[in-house]
Amino acid sequence: MTSSTRTSATRTSSRLRLVGSGALVAAGSVALALAAPTAASAHVSATASTTAAGAYTVVTFSLAHGCEGSPTTGLTITIPDGINSVSPTVNPNWDVAKNEVQLAEPITDSHGASVTERVSDVVYTAKTPLADGYRDTVSLQLQLPEDAAGETLAFPVLQTCETGSTAWDQPTVEGEDEPELPAPVVAVTAAEEGAGHHGAGSDSHEDEETAEATTASSTTAAGGSDVVARVLGVGGLVVGAVGVAVALASRRRGPKASA
C-alpha cells in the first residue's frame, strides 16, 4: 500500500467517524426535543365524561409524577362552588374521604330535598406512595351546575409527597401562556336539548358508571400509546441518522478508492 493510499484510507475513516458522530449528536438532540414536551406537560389533568351543563359526569384526575422526584402520598381536590354533591370512585390504591361545609342558605336539590351542606373537597391518601414516573387516576362523579354553560370550572389540587408538596391551583387565562402549575379544569358546554336535572335518575347514574370505566380505560390507553409512539419515533430517527451517515461516508470513500 502506497503512502497516498494509506493517507486516503485514514481520511476516509476520519470522515466516517466525524459524520457518524455528528449524526448521533443530531439524533440525540431530536430525542431530547421530543422528550422535553413530555416533562413540560406532566401536569395533574382532568377529563370529564360529559361536559353539558346540568349533566351528571365523571371527572377523572390523572397524575404521573411526584414532587421533584418524591413519591406522591396524597391528593386534595377542591370542589368549585355550584357543585354540592360528589361521589368519589373507589380506587384500591387509595383511601378516600369527603369534607363538607355548611351552605350560607339551604337549597333544594333536583329531588326536592333540602340541602344544607356541600362537599368542599375530596382527599385521596395513597396506601403505598406512588413513585415518581408511575401513573394513576382518581375519579369523582358529580353534577355540573345548570347555569355554568360557557364557563370553565377549576378543580385545584394539592399534591402532597414524602418530601414537599405541589399546589396545582394557578388559573389559566385565555390568550396568555399556560401557568407553571395550572389547576385542572372542565370547560362546561351548553345543556343537551331535552335533558334536565329532573330527568337524571337511576338510568343516568348507570350511564355515568359506564362512562367512568370507559374514560379510565381510554385515558390509560392514550397514555401508553403516547409513550410507545415517542419511543418508536426516537428509535426511527436514530436508525435513519446512522443510515444517512454510513451512506455519506461510503459515497465519499468510493471515488478515492477508484483513484
CSV table of C-alpha atoms in Angstrom, one decimal:
chain,number,residue,atom,x,y,z
A,1,MET,CA,0.0,0.0,0.0
A,2,THR,CA,1.4,3.4,-1.0
A,3,SER,CA,1.7,6.4,1.2
A,4,SER,CA,-1.1,8.2,-0.7
A,5,THR,CA,-3.4,5.1,-0.4
A,6,ARG,CA,-2.8,5.0,3.4
A,7,THR,CA,-3.5,8.7,3.7
A,8,SER,CA,-6.7,8.4,1.7
A,9,ALA,CA,-7.9,5.5,3.9
A,10,THR,CA,-7.1,7.4,7.0
A,11,ARG,CA,-9.0,10.5,5.8
A,12,THR,CA,-12.0,8.3,4.8
A,13,SER,CA,-12.0,6.7,8.3
A,14,SER,CA,-11.8,10.0,10.0
A,15,ARG,CA,-14.7,11.3,7.8
A,16,LEU,CA,-16.8,8.3,8.7
A,17,ARG,CA,-16.2,8.8,12.4
A,18,LEU,CA,-17.0,12.5,12.2
A,19,VAL,CA,-20.1,12.0,10.1
A,20,GLY,CA,-21.3,9.2,12.4
A,21,SER,CA,-20.7,11.2,15.5
A,22,GLY,CA,-22.5,14.2,14.0
A,23,ALA,CA,-25.5,12.1,13.1
A,24,LEU,CA,-25.7,10.6,16.6
A,25,VAL,CA,-25.5,14.0,18.2
A,26,ALA,CA,-28.2,15.2,15.9
A,27,ALA,CA,-30.4,12.2,16.7
A,28,GLY,CA,-29.8,12.7,20.4
A,29,SER,CA,-30.8,16.4,20.1
A,30,VAL,CA,-34.0,15.4,18.4
A,31,ALA,CA,-34.7,12.7,21.0
A,32,LEU,CA,-34.3,15.3,23.8
A,33,ALA,CA,-36.6,17.7,21.9
A,34,LEU,CA,-39.2,15.0,21.8
A,35,ALA,CA,-38.8,14.1,25.4
A,36,ALA,CA,-39.0,17.7,26.6
A,37,PRO,CA,-42.7,18.3,25.9
A,38,THR,CA,-43.5,15.1,28.0
A,39,ALA,CA,-41.8,16.6,31.0
A,40,ALA,CA,-43.3,20.0,30.5
A,41,SER,CA,-46.8,18.7,30.1
A,42,ALA,CA,-46.7,16.4,33.2
A,43,HIS,CA,-49.5,18.3,35.0
A,44,VAL,CA,-52.3,16.9,37.1
A,45,SER,CA,-55.1,16.9,34.5
A,46,ALA,CA,-58.8,16.5,34.5
A,47,THR,CA,-61.0,14.8,31.9
A,48,ALA,CA,-64.8,14.8,32.0
A,49,SER,CA,-67.0,12.0,30.6
A,50,THR,CA,-69.5,14.7,29.5
A,51,THR,CA,-69.4,18.5,29.8
A,52,ALA,CA,-73.0,19.5,29.3
A,53,ALA,CA,-74.4,21.9,31.8
A,54,GLY,CA,-76.7,20.2,34.3
A,55,ALA,CA,-75.5,16.7,33.4
A,56,TYR,CA,-74.0,14.1,35.7
A,57,THR,CA,-70.4,13.5,34.7
A,58,VAL,CA,-67.4,11.6,35.9
A,59,VAL,CA,-64.2,13.7,36.2
A,60,THR,CA,-61.0,11.7,36.1
A,61,PHE,CA,-57.8,13.3,37.5
A,62,SER,CA,-54.6,11.9,36.2
A,63,LEU,CA,-51.0,12.2,37.5
A,64,ALA,CA,-47.7,10.6,36.6
A,65,HIS,CA,-45.1,12.3,38.6
A,66,GLY,CA,-44.1,13.2,42.2
A,67,CYS,CA,-42.9,16.4,43.8
A,68,GLU,CA,-39.5,16.9,42.1
A,69,GLY,CA,-39.0,13.2,42.2
A,70,SER,CA,-40.5,12.5,45.6
A,71,PRO,CA,-43.3,9.8,45.7
A,72,THR,CA,-46.9,11.1,46.0
A,73,THR,CA,-48.7,10.4,49.2
A,74,GLY,CA,-52.0,12.3,48.8
A,75,LEU,CA,-54.3,14.4,46.6
A,76,THR,CA,-56.7,17.0,47.9
A,77,ILE,CA,-59.2,18.0,45.2
A,78,THR,CA,-61.1,21.3,45.9
A,79,ILE,CA,-64.7,21.3,44.5
A,80,PRO,CA,-65.8,24.5,42.9
A,81,ASP,CA,-68.8,26.5,44.1
A,82,GLY,CA,-72.1,25.4,42.5
A,83,ILE,CA,-71.3,21.7,42.9
A,84,ASN,CA,-72.8,20.4,46.1
A,85,SER,CA,-72.8,16.6,45.9
A,86,VAL,CA,-69.8,14.5,44.9
A,87,SER,CA,-69.4,10.7,44.8
A,88,PRO,CA,-65.8,9.6,44.7
A,89,THR,CA,-64.9,6.5,42.8
A,90,VAL,CA,-63.1,3.9,45.0
A,91,ASN,CA,-59.5,3.2,43.9
A,92,PRO,CA,-57.9,0.2,45.7
A,93,ASN,CA,-54.6,2.1,45.8
A,94,TRP,CA,-56.0,5.0,47.8
A,95,ASP,CA,-58.1,5.8,50.9
A,96,VAL,CA,-60.7,8.4,50.2
A,97,ALA,CA,-62.7,10.9,52.4
A,98,LYS,CA,-65.1,13.8,51.7
A,99,ASN,CA,-65.1,17.0,53.7
A,100,GLU,CA,-68.3,19.1,53.8
A,101,VAL,CA,-69.1,22.7,54.8
A,102,GLN,CA,-72.4,24.5,55.6
A,103,LEU,CA,-74.1,26.4,52.9
A,104,ALA,CA,-74.9,30.0,53.6
A,105,GLU,CA,-78.5,29.3,52.8
A,106,PRO,CA,-80.3,25.9,52.3
A,107,ILE,CA,-81.1,24.9,48.7
A,108,THR,CA,-83.5,22.4,47.2
A,109,ASP,CA,-81.9,19.7,45.1
A,110,SER,CA,-83.3,18.1,42.0
A,111,HIS,CA,-85.3,15.6,44.0
A,112,GLY,CA,-87.0,18.2,46.1
A,113,ALA,CA,-84.9,17.6,49.2
A,114,SER,CA,-83.4,20.4,51.3
A,115,VAL,CA,-79.6,20.6,51.2
A,116,THR,CA,-77.7,22.5,53.9
A,117,GLU,CA,-74.2,21.2,53.3
A,118,ARG,CA,-71.9,20.8,50.3
A,119,VAL,CA,-68.7,18.9,49.6
A,120,SER,CA,-65.8,21.3,49.8
A,121,ASP,CA,-63.0,18.9,48.9
A,122,VAL,CA,-62.2,15.2,48.5
A,123,VAL,CA,-59.0,13.8,49.9
A,124,TYR,CA,-57.3,10.7,48.4
A,125,THR,CA,-54.5,9.2,50.6
A,126,ALA,CA,-52.1,6.7,49.0
A,127,LYS,CA,-51.9,3.3,50.7
A,128,THR,CA,-48.5,3.0,49.2
A,129,PRO,CA,-46.7,6.1,48.0
A,130,LEU,CA,-47.0,6.5,44.2
A,131,ALA,CA,-43.4,6.6,42.9
A,132,ASP,CA,-42.4,9.4,40.5
A,133,GLY,CA,-42.8,8.3,36.9
A,134,TYR,CA,-45.7,6.0,37.6
A,135,ARG,CA,-49.3,6.9,36.6
A,136,ASP,CA,-52.6,6.6,38.4
A,137,THR,CA,-56.0,8.2,38.2
A,138,VAL,CA,-58.8,9.1,40.7
A,139,SER,CA,-62.4,9.9,39.7
A,140,LEU,CA,-65.3,11.9,41.0
A,141,GLN,CA,-69.0,11.6,39.9
A,142,LEU,CA,-70.8,14.9,40.2
A,143,GLN,CA,-73.5,17.1,38.6
A,144,LEU,CA,-72.3,20.1,36.7
A,145,PRO,CA,-74.2,23.4,37.5
A,146,GLU,CA,-77.1,24.1,35.2
A,147,ASP,CA,-76.1,27.7,34.9
A,148,ALA,CA,-72.5,27.1,34.1
A,149,ALA,CA,-72.6,26.8,30.3
A,150,GLY,CA,-69.7,28.6,28.7
A,151,GLU,CA,-67.8,28.7,32.0
A,152,THR,CA,-64.6,26.9,32.9
A,153,LEU,CA,-64.7,25.2,36.3
A,154,ALA,CA,-61.3,24.9,38.1
A,155,PHE,CA,-60.6,22.0,40.5
A,156,PRO,CA,-57.4,23.0,42.3
A,157,VAL,CA,-55.4,20.0,43.5
A,158,LEU,CA,-52.9,19.9,46.3
A,159,GLN,CA,-50.4,17.1,45.7
A,160,THR,CA,-48.6,16.0,48.8
A,161,CYS,CA,-45.4,13.9,48.7
A,162,GLU,CA,-43.0,12.2,51.0
A,163,THR,CA,-40.9,15.3,50.6
A,164,GLY,CA,-42.6,18.6,49.8
A,165,SER,CA,-45.9,19.3,48.0
A,166,THR,CA,-47.2,20.9,44.9
A,167,ALA,CA,-50.3,23.1,44.6
A,168,TRP,CA,-51.9,22.8,41.2
A,169,ASP,CA,-54.0,25.9,41.6
A,170,GLN,CA,-52.9,28.6,39.2
A,171,PRO,CA,-55.7,29.9,36.9
A,172,THR,CA,-55.3,29.6,33.1
A,173,VAL,CA,-56.2,32.8,31.3
A,174,GLU,CA,-57.3,32.7,27.7
A,175,GLY,CA,-54.8,34.4,25.4
A,176,GLU,CA,-51.9,34.1,27.9
A,177,ASP,CA,-49.2,31.5,28.4
A,178,GLU,CA,-50.1,28.5,30.4
A,179,PRO,CA,-49.0,28.9,34.1
A,180,GLU,CA,-46.4,26.7,35.6
A,181,LEU,CA,-48.8,25.0,38.0
A,182,PRO,CA,-52.2,25.1,36.3
A,183,ALA,CA,-55.3,24.0,38.1
A,184,PRO,CA,-57.2,21.1,36.4
A,185,VAL,CA,-60.3,22.5,34.6
A,186,VAL,CA,-63.5,21.3,33.0
A,187,ALA,CA,-65.0,23.6,30.3
A,188,VAL,CA,-68.8,23.4,30.6
A,189,THR,CA,-70.8,23.3,27.4
A,190,ALA,CA,-74.4,24.1,26.6
A,191,ALA,CA,-77.0,21.8,28.2
A,192,GLU,CA,-78.2,18.9,26.0
A,193,GLU,CA,-81.6,19.6,24.4
A,194,GLY,CA,-84.4,17.8,26.3
A,195,ALA,CA,-82.1,16.9,29.2
A,196,GLY,CA,-82.9,18.4,32.5
A,197,HIS,CA,-81.7,17.6,36.0
A,198,HIS,CA,-85.2,16.3,36.9
A,199,GLY,CA,-84.7,13.6,34.3
A,200,ALA,CA,-81.3,12.5,35.7
A,201,GLY,CA,-82.5,9.4,37.5
A,202,SER,CA,-81.1,6.0,38.1
A,203,ASP,CA,-80.6,5.3,34.4
A,204,SER,CA,-78.4,8.5,34.2
A,205,HIS,CA,-76.3,7.2,37.1
A,206,GLU,CA,-75.9,3.8,35.4
A,207,ASP,CA,-74.8,5.6,32.2
A,208,GLU,CA,-72.2,7.6,34.2
A,209,GLU,CA,-70.8,4.4,35.8
A,210,THR,CA,-70.3,3.0,32.3
A,211,ALA,CA,-68.7,6.3,31.2
A,212,GLU,CA,-66.4,6.2,34.2
A,213,ALA,CA,-65.0,2.8,33.1
A,214,THR,CA,-64.7,3.9,29.5
A,215,THR,CA,-63.0,7.2,30.5
A,216,ALA,CA,-60.4,5.4,32.7
A,217,SER,CA,-59.6,2.8,30.0
A,218,SER,CA,-59.3,5.4,27.3
A,219,THR,CA,-57.0,7.6,29.4
A,220,THR,CA,-54.8,4.7,30.2
A,221,ALA,CA,-54.6,3.6,26.6
A,222,ALA,CA,-53.9,7.1,25.4
A,223,GLY,CA,-51.0,7.4,27.9
A,224,GLY,CA,-49.5,4.1,26.9
A,225,SER,CA,-49.8,4.8,23.2
A,226,ASP,CA,-48.1,8.2,23.6
A,227,VAL,CA,-45.1,6.7,25.3
A,228,VAL,CA,-44.8,3.9,22.7
A,229,ALA,CA,-45.2,6.4,19.8
A,230,ARG,CA,-42.4,8.6,21.3
A,231,VAL,CA,-40.1,5.6,21.8
A,232,LEU,CA,-40.7,4.4,18.2
A,233,GLY,CA,-40.2,7.9,16.8
A,234,VAL,CA,-36.9,8.4,18.6
A,235,GLY,CA,-35.7,4.9,17.6
A,236,GLY,CA,-36.6,5.6,13.9
A,237,LEU,CA,-34.7,8.9,13.9
A,238,VAL,CA,-31.6,7.4,15.4
A,239,VAL,CA,-31.6,4.5,12.9
A,240,GLY,CA,-32.3,6.9,10.0
A,241,ALA,CA,-29.5,9.3,11.0
A,242,VAL,CA,-27.0,6.4,11.3
A,243,GLY,CA,-28.0,5.1,7.9
A,244,VAL,CA,-27.5,8.5,6.3
A,245,ALA,CA,-24.1,8.8,7.9
A,246,VAL,CA,-23.0,5.4,6.6
A,247,ALA,CA,-24.3,6.3,3.1
A,248,LEU,CA,-22.5,9.6,3.0
A,249,ALA,CA,-19.2,8.0,4.2
A,250,SER,CA,-19.5,5.3,1.6
A,251,ARG,CA,-20.2,7.8,-1.2
A,252,ARG,CA,-17.2,9.9,-0.2
A,253,ARG,CA,-14.9,6.9,0.1
A,254,GLY,CA,-15.9,5.4,-3.3
A,255,PRO,CA,-14.2,7.9,-5.7
A,256,LYS,CA,-10.9,7.9,-3.6
A,257,ALA,CA,-10.7,4.1,-3.8
A,258,SER,CA,-11.1,4.1,-7.6
A,259,ALA,CA,-8.4,6.7,-7.9
